[in-house]
Tab-separated table of C-alpha atoms in Angstrom:
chain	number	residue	atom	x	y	z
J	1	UNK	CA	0.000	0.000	0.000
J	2	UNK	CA	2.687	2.156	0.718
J	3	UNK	CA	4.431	1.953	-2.637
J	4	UNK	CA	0.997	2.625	-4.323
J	5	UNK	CA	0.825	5.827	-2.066
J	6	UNK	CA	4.783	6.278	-3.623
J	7	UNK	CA	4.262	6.308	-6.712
J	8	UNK	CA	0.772	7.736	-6.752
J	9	UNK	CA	2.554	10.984	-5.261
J	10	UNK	CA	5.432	10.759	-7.524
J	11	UNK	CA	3.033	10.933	-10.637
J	12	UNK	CA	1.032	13.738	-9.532
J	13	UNK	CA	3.810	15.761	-8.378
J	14	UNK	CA	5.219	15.325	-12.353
J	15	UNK	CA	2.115	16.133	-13.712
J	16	UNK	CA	1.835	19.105	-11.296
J	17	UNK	CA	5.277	20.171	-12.196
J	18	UNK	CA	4.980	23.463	-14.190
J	19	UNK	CA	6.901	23.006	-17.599
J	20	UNK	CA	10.010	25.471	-17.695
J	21	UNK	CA	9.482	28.167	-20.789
J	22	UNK	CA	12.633	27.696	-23.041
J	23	UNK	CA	14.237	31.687	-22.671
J	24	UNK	CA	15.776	32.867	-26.403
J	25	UNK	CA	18.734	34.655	-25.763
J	26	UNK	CA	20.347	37.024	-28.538
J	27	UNK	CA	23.491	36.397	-30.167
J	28	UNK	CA	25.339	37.313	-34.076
J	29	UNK	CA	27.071	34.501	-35.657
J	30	UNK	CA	30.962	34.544	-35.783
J	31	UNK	CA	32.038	31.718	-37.589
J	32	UNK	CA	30.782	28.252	-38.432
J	33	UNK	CA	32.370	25.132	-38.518
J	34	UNK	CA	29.586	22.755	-40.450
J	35	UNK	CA	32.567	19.859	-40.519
J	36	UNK	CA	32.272	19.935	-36.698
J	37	UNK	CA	28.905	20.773	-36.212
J	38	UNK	CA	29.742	24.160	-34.237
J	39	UNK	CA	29.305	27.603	-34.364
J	40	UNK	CA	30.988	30.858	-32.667
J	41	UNK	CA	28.628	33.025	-31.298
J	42	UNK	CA	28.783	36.333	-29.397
J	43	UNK	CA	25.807	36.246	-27.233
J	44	UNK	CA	23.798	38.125	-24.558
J	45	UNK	CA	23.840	36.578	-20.937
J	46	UNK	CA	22.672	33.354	-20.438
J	47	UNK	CA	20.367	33.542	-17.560
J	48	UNK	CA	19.741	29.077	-17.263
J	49	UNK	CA	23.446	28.902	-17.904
J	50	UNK	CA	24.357	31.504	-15.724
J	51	UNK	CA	26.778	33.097	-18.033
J	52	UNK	CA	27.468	36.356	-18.769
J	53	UNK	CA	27.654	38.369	-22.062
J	54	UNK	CA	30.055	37.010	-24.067
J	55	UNK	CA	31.769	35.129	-27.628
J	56	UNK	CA	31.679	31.401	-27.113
J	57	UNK	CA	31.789	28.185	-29.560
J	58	UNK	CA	28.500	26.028	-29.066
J	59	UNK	CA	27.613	22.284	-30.697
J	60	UNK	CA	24.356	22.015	-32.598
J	61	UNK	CA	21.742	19.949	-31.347
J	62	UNK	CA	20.582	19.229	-35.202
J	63	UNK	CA	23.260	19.797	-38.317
J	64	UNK	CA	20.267	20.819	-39.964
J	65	UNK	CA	20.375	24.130	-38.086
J	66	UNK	CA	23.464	25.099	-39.475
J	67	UNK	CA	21.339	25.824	-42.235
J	68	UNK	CA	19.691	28.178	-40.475
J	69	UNK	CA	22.735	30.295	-39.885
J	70	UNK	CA	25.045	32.568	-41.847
J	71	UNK	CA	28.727	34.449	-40.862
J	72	UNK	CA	27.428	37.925	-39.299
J	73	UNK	CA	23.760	36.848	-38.782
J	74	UNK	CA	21.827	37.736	-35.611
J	75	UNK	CA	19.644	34.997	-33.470
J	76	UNK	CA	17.636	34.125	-31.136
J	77	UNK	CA	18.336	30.916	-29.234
J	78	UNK	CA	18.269	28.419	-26.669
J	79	UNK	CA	21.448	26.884	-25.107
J	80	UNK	CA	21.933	23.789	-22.773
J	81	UNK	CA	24.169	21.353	-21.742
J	82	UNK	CA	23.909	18.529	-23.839
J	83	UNK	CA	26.138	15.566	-22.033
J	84	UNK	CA	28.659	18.048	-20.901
J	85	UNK	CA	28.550	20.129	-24.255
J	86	UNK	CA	27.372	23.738	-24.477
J	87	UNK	CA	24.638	23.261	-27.131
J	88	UNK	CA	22.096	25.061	-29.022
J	89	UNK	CA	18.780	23.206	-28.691
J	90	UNK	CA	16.282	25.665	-30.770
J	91	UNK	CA	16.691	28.446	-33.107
J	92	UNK	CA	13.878	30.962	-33.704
């Protein structure tokens, strides 16, 4: 009975969980490296990262968002670690 009550809590409190809004952060485009699926940005602070302003080299979650980007170009977009990687994870 006690497990049921477990897991019964453990469910609800996921459910209950409010889903965290991905925050777009600001940034122009450097350089890219499409051979190693990276790209140089200069970027405003990174609030979830806790980073401050500043020109960094990020992996691609998708190669396909290379695509997206071009040498001097502004963005918006979401960074993360990605198993111990500084990663973009969404482009607007």
């Amino acid at each position: 009975m006690k497990t049921k009550f477990i897991i019964a809590t453990a469910i609800a409190a996921s459910i209950a969980a409010p889903v965290m809004a991905q925050e777009y952060t600001k940034g122009t485009v450097k350089e890219i490296k499409a051979d190693q699926e990276k790209v140089t940005v200069t970027h405003e602070e990174l609030k979830n990262l806790d980073m401050p302003a500043m020109t960094m080299v990020f992996k691609v979650a998708d190669p396909a968002m290379l695509d997206r980007l071009e040498e001097g170009g502004n963005i918006e977009f979401v960074a993360d670690r990605v198993r111990g990687k500084l990663t973009i994870t969404d482009l607007k």
